[in-house]
PDB file of C-alpha atoms in Angstrom:
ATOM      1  CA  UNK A   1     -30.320  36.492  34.001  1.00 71.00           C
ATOM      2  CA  UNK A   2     -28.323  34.558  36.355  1.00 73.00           C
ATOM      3  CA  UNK A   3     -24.262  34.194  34.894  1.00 89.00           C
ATOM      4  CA  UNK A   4     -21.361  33.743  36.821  1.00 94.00           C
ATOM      5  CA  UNK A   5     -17.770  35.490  34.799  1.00 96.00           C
ATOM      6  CA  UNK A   6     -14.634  34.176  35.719  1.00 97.00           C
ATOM      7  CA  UNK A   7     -11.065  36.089  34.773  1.00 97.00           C
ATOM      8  CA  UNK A   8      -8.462  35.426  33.822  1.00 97.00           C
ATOM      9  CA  UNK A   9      -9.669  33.115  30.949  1.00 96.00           C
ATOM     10  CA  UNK A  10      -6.220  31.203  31.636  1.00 96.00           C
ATOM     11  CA  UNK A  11      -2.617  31.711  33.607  1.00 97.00           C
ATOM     12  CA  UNK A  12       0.862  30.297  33.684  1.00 98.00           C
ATOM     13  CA  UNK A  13       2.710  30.675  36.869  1.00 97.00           C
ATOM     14  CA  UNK A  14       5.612  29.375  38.028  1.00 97.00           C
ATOM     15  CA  UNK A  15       5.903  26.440  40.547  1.00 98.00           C
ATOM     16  CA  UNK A  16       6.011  27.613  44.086  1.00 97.00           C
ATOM     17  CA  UNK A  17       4.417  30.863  43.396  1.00 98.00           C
ATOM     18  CA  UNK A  18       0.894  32.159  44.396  1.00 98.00           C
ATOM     19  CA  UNK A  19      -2.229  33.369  42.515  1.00 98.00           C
ATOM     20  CA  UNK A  20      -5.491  34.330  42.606  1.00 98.00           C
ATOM     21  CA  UNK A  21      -8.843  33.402  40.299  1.00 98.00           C
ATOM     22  CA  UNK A  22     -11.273  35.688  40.222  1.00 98.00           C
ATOM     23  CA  UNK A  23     -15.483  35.059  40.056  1.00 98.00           C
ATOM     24  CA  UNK A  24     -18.426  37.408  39.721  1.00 97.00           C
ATOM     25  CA  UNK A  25     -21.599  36.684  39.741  1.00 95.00           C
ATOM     26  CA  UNK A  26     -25.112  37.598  39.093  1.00 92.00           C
ATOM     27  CA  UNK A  27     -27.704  34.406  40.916  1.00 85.00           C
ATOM     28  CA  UNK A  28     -29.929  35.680  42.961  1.00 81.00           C
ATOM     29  CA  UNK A  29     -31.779  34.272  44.808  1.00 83.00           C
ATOM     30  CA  UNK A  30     -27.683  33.096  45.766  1.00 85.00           C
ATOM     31  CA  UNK A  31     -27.835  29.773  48.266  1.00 84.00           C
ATOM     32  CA  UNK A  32     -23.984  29.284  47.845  1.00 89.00           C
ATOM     33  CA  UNK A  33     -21.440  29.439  46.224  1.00 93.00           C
ATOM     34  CA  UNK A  34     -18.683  26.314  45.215  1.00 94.00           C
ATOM     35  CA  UNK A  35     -14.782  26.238  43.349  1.00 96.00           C
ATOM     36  CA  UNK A  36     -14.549  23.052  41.905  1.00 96.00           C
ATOM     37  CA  UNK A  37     -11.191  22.228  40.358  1.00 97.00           C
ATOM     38  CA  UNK A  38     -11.355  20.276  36.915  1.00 95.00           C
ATOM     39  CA  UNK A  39      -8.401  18.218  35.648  1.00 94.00           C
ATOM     40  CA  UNK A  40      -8.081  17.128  32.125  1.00 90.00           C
ATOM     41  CA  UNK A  41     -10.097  14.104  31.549  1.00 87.00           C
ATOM     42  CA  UNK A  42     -12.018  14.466  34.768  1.00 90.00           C
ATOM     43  CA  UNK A  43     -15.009  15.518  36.411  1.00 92.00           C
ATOM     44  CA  UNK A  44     -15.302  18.567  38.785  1.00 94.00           C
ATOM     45  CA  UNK A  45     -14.602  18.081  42.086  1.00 94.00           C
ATOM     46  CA  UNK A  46     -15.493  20.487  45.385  1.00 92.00           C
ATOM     47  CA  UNK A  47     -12.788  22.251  46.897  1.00 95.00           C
ATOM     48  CA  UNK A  48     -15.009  25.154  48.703  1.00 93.00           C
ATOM     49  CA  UNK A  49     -18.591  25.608  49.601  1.00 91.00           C
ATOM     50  CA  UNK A  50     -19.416  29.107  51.226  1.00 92.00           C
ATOM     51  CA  UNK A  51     -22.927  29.988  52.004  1.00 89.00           C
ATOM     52  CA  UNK A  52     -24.238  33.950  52.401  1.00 84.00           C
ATOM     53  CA  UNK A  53     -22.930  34.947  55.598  1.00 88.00           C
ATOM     54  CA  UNK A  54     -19.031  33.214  55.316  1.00 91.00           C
ATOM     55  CA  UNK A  55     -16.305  35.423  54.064  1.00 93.00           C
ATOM     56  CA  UNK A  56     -13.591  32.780  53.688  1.00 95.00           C
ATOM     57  CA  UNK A  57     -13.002  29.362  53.764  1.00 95.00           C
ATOM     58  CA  UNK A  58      -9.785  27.510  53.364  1.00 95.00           C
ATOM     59  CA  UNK A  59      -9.099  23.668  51.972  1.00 94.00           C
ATOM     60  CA  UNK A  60      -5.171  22.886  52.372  1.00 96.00           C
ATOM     61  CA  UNK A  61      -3.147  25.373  49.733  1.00 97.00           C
ATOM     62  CA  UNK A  62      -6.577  26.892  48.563  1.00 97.00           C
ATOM     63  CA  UNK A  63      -8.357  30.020  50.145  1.00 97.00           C
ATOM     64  CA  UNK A  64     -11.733  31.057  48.739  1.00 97.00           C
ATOM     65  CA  UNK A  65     -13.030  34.426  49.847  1.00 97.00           C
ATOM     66  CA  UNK A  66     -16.815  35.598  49.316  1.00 96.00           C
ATOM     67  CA  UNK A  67     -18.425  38.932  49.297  1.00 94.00           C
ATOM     68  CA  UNK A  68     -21.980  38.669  49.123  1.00 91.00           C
ATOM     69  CA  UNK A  69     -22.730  42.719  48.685  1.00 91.00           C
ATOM     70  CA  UNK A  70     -20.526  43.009  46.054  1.00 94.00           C
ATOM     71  CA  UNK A  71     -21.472  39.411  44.294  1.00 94.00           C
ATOM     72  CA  UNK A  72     -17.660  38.289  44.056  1.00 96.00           C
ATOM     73  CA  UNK A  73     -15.369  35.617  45.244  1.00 97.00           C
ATOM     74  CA  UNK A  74     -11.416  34.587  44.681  1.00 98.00           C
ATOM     75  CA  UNK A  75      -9.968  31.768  44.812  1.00 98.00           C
ATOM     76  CA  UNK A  76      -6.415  31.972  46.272  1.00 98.00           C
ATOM     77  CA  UNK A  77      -3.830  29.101  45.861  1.00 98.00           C
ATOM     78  CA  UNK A  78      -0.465  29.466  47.999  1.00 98.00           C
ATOM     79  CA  UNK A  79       2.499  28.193  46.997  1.00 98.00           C
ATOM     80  CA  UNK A  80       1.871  26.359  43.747  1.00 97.00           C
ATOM     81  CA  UNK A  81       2.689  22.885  42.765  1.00 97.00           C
ATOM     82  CA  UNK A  82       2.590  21.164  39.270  1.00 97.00           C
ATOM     83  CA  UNK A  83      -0.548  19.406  39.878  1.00 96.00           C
ATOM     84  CA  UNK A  84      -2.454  22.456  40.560  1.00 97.00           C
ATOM     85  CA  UNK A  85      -2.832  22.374  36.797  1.00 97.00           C
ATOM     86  CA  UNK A  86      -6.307  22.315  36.107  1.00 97.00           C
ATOM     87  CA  UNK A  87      -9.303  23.883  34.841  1.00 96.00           C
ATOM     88  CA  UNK A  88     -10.751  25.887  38.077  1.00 97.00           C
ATOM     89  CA  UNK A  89     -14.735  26.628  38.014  1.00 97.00           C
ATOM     90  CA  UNK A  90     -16.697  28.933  40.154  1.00 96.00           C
ATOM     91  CA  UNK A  91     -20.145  27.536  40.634  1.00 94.00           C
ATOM     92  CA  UNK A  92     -23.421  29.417  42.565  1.00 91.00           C
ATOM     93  CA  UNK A  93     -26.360  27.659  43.539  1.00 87.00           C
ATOM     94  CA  UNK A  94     -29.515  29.378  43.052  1.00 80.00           C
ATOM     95  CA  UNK A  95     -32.251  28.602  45.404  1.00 73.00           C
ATOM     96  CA  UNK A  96     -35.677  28.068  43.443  1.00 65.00           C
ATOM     97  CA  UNK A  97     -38.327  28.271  45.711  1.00 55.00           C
ATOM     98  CA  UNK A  98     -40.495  24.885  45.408  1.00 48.00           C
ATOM     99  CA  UNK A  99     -38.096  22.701  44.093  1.00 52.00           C
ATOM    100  CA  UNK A 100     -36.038  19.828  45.274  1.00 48.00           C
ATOM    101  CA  UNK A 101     -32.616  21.403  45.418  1.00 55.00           C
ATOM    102  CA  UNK A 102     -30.628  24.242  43.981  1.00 62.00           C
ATOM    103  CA  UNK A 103     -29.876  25.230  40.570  1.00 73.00           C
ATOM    104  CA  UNK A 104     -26.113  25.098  39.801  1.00 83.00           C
ATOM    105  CA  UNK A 105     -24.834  28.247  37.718  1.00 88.00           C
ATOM    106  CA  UNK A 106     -21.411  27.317  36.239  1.00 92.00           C
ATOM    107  CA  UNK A 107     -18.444  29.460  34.911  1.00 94.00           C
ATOM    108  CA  UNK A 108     -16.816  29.222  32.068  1.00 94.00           C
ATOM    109  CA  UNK A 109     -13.699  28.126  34.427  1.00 96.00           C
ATOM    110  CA  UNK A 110      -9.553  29.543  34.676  1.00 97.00           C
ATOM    111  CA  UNK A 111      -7.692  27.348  33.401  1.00 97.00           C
ATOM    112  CA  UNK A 112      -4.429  27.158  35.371  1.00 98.00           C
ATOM    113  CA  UNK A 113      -1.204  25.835  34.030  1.00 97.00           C
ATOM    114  CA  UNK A 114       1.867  26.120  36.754  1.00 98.00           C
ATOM    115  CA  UNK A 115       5.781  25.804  35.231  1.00 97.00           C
ATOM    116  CA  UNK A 116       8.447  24.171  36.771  1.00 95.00           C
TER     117      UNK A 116
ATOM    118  CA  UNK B   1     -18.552   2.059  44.102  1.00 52.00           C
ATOM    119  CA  UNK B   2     -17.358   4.695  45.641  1.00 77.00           C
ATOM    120  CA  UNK B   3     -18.032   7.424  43.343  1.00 92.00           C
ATOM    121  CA  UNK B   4     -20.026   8.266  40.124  1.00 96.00           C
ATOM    122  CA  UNK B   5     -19.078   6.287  37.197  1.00 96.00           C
ATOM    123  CA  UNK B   6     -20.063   6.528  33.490  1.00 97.00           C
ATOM    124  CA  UNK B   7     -19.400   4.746  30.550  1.00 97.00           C
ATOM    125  CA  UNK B   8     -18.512   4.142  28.121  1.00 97.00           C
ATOM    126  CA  UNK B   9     -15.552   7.036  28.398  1.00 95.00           C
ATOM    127  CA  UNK B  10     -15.155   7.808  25.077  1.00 96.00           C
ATOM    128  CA  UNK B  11     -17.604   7.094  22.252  1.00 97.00           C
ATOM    129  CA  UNK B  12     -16.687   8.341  18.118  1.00 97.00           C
ATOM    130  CA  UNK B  13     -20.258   8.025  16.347  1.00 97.00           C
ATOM    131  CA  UNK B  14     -21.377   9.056  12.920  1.00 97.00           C
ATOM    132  CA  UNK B  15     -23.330  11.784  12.331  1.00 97.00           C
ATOM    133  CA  UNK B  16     -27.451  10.724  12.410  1.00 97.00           C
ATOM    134  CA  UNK B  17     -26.830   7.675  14.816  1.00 97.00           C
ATOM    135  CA  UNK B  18     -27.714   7.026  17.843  1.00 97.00           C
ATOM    136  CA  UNK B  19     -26.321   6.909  21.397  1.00 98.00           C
ATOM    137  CA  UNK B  20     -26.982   5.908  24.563  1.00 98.00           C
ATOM    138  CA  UNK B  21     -24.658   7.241  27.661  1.00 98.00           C
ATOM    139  CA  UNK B  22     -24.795   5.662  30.811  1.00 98.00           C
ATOM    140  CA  UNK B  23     -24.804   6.825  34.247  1.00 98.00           C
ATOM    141  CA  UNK B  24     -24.001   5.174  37.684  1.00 97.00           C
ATOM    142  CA  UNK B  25     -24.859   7.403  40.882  1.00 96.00           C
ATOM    143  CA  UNK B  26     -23.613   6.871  44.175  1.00 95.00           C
ATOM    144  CA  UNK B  27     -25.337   4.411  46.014  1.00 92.00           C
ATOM    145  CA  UNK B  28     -28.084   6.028  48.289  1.00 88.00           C
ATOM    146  CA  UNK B  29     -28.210   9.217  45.902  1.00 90.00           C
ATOM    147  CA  UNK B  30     -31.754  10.363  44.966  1.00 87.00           C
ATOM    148  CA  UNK B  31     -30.793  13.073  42.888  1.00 91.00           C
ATOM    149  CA  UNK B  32     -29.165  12.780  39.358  1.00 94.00           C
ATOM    150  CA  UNK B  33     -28.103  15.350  37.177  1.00 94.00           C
ATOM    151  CA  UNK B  34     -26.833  15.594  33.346  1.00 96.00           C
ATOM    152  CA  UNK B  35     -24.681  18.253  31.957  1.00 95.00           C
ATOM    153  CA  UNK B  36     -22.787  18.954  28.859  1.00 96.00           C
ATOM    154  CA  UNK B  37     -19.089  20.826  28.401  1.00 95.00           C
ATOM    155  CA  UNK B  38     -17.953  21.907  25.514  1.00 93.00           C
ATOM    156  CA  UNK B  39     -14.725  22.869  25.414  1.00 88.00           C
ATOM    157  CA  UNK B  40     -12.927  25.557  27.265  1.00 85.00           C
ATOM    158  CA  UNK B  41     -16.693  25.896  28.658  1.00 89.00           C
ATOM    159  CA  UNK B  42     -18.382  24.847  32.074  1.00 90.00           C
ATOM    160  CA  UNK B  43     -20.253  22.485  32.374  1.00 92.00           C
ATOM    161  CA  UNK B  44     -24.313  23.409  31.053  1.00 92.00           C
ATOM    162  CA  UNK B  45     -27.261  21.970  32.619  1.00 90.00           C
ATOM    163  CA  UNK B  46     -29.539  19.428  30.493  1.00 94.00           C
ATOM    164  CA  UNK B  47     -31.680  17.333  32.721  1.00 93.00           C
ATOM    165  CA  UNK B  48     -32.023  16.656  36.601  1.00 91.00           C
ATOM    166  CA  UNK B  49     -33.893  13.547  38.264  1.00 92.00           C
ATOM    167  CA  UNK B  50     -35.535  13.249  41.252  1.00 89.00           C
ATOM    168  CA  UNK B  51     -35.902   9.491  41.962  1.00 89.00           C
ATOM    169  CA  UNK B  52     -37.376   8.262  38.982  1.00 91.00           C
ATOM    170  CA  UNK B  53     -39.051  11.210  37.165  1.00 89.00           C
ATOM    171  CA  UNK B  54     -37.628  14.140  35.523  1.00 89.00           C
ATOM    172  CA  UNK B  55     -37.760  16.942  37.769  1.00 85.00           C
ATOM    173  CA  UNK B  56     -36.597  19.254  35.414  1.00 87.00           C
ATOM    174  CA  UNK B  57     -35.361  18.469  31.971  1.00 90.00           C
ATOM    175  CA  UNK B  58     -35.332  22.689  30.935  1.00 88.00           C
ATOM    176  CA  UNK B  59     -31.603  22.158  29.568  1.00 90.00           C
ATOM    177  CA  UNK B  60     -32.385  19.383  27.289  1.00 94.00           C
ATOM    178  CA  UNK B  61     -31.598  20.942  23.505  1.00 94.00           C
ATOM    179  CA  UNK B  62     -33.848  19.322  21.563  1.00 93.00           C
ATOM    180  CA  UNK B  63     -36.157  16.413  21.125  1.00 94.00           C
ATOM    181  CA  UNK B  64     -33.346  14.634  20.048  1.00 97.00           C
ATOM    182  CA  UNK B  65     -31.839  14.291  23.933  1.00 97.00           C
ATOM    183  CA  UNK B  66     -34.041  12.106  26.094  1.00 96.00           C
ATOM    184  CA  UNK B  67     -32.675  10.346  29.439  1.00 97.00           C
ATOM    185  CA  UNK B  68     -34.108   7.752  31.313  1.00 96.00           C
ATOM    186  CA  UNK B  69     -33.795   6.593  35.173  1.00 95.00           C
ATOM    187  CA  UNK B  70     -36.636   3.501  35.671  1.00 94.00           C
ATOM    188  CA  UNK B  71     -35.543   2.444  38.335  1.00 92.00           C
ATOM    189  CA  UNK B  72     -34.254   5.909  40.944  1.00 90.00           C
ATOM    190  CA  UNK B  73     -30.816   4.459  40.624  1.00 93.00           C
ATOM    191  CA  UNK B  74     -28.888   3.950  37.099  1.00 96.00           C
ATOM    192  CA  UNK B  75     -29.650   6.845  34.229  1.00 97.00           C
ATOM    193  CA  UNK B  76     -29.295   6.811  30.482  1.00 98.00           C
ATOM    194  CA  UNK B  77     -28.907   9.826  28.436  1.00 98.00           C
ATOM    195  CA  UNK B  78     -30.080   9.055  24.955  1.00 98.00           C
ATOM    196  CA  UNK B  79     -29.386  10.661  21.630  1.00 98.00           C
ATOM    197  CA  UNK B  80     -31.241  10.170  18.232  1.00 97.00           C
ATOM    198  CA  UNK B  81     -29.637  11.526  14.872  1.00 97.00           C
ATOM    199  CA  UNK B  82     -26.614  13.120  16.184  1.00 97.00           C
ATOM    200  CA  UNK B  83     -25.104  15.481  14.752  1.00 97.00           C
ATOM    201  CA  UNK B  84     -21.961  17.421  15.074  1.00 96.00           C
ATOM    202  CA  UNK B  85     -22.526  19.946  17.050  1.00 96.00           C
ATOM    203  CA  UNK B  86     -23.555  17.402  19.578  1.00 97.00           C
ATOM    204  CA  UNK B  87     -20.033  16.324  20.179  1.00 97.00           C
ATOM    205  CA  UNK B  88     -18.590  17.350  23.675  1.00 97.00           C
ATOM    206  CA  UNK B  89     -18.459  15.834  27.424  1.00 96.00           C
ATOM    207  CA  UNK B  90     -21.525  14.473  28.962  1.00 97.00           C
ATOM    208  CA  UNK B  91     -21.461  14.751  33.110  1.00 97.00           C
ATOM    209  CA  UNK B  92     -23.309  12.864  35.522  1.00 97.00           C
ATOM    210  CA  UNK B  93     -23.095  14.373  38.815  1.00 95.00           C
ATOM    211  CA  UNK B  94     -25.379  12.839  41.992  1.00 94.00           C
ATOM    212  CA  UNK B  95     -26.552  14.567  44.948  1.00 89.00           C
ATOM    213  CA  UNK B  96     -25.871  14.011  48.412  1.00 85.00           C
ATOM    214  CA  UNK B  97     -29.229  15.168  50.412  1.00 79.00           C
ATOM    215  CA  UNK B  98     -27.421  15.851  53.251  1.00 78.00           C
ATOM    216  CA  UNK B  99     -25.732  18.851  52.188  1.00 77.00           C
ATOM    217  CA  UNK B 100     -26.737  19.096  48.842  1.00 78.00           C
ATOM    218  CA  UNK B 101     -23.016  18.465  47.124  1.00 84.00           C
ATOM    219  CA  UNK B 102     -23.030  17.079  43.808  1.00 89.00           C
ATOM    220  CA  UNK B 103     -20.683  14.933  43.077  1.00 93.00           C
ATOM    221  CA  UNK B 104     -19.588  14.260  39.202  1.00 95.00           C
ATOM    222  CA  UNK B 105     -18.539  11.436  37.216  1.00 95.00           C
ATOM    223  CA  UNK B 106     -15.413  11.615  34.820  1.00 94.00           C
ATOM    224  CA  UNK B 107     -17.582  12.332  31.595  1.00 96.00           C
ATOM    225  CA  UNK B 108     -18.234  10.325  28.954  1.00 97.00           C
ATOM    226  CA  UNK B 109     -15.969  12.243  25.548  1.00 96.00           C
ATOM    227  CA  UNK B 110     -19.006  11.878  21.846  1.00 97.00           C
ATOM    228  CA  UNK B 111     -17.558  12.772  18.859  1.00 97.00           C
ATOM    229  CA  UNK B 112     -19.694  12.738  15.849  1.00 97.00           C
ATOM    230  CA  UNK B 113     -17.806  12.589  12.757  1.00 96.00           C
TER     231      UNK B 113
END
């Protein structure tokens, strides 16, 4: 069955400081894999897309790393500001042979609070 | 416009009537997908689009969830007899072909009393 876990569930941190999300996943057969970041009210939006063979990719503040043996990814943020509070979901695209496009696995999402 | 829009944003029904949520795509999008979130959840697949038709409606819960698209462009997620287990956020998220990126809306909030 194809699932994607995320941990932690949630996290406080303080402003300035850094921290990492952590996804695992199960898709096969895995086309890519996304962090979307989720404030209150809103829809997702793309901060990282990785496919199979890239290990890291960086957006600004935010560092997502991939390992496609293992089937796990992180999502790093440096130096934390108050409006990286949000809900932060790990997404991986399945590819199903035949169709039009991938099928979107989502996580359950960490849900990020940073303190000032 | 620039990005996905739905409406209305919030909607506060009674349980066993019926709704209709709309869905704007981004102009030039072919592909148009549906998704609920329930809270402290990700979002769950319902229904995807391709064009016109229903490519794959496999999420849909019931026969009480039906969406439309007549025309490739502007969808419709419809609901008969809600009830209230139904309440949550509905997403609308369109596809850009050239890299395959969906791109969401802001939700639209039901709550069935």
């Amino acid at each position: 069955k194809n699932q994607v876990e995320q941990s932690p569930q949630s996290l406080i941190i303080l402003e300035g400081k850094n921290c990492t999300l952590q996804c695992n996943y199960t898709v096969s057969p895995f086309s890519n894999l996304r962090w979307y970041k989720q404030d209150t009210g809103r829809g997702p939006v793309s901060l990282t897309i990785m496919t199979f063979s890239e290990n890291t990719k960086s957006n600004g503040r935010y560092t997502a790393t991939l390992d496609a043996d293992t089937k796990q990814s992180s999502l790093h943020i440096t130096a934390s500001q108050l409006s990286d509070s949000a809900s932060y979901i790990c997404v991986v695209s399945a590819i199903i042979l035949g169709e039009y496009g991938n099928k979107l696995v989502f996580g359950a999402g960490t849900i990020l609070r940073v303190k000032s | 416009g620039a990005g996905v829009s739905q409406t209305p944003s919030n909607k506060v029904t009674e349980k066993g009537k019926y709704v209709e949520l709309r869905c704007d795509p981004i102009s030039g999008h072919t592909a148009l997908y549906w998704y609920r979130q329930s809270l402290g959840q990700g979002p769950e697949f319902l229904i995807y689009f391709q064009g016109t038709g229903a490519a794959d409606d496999s999420g849909l819960p019931n026969d009480r969830f039906f969406a439309v698209r007549p025309e490739g462009s502007v969808s419709t997620l419809k609901i008969q007899r809600t009830e209230r287990g139904d309440s949550a956020v509905y997403l609308c998220a369109s596809r850009r072909l050239a890299d395959n990126e969906q791109f969401f809306g802001p939700g639209t909030r039901l709550t069935v009393l």
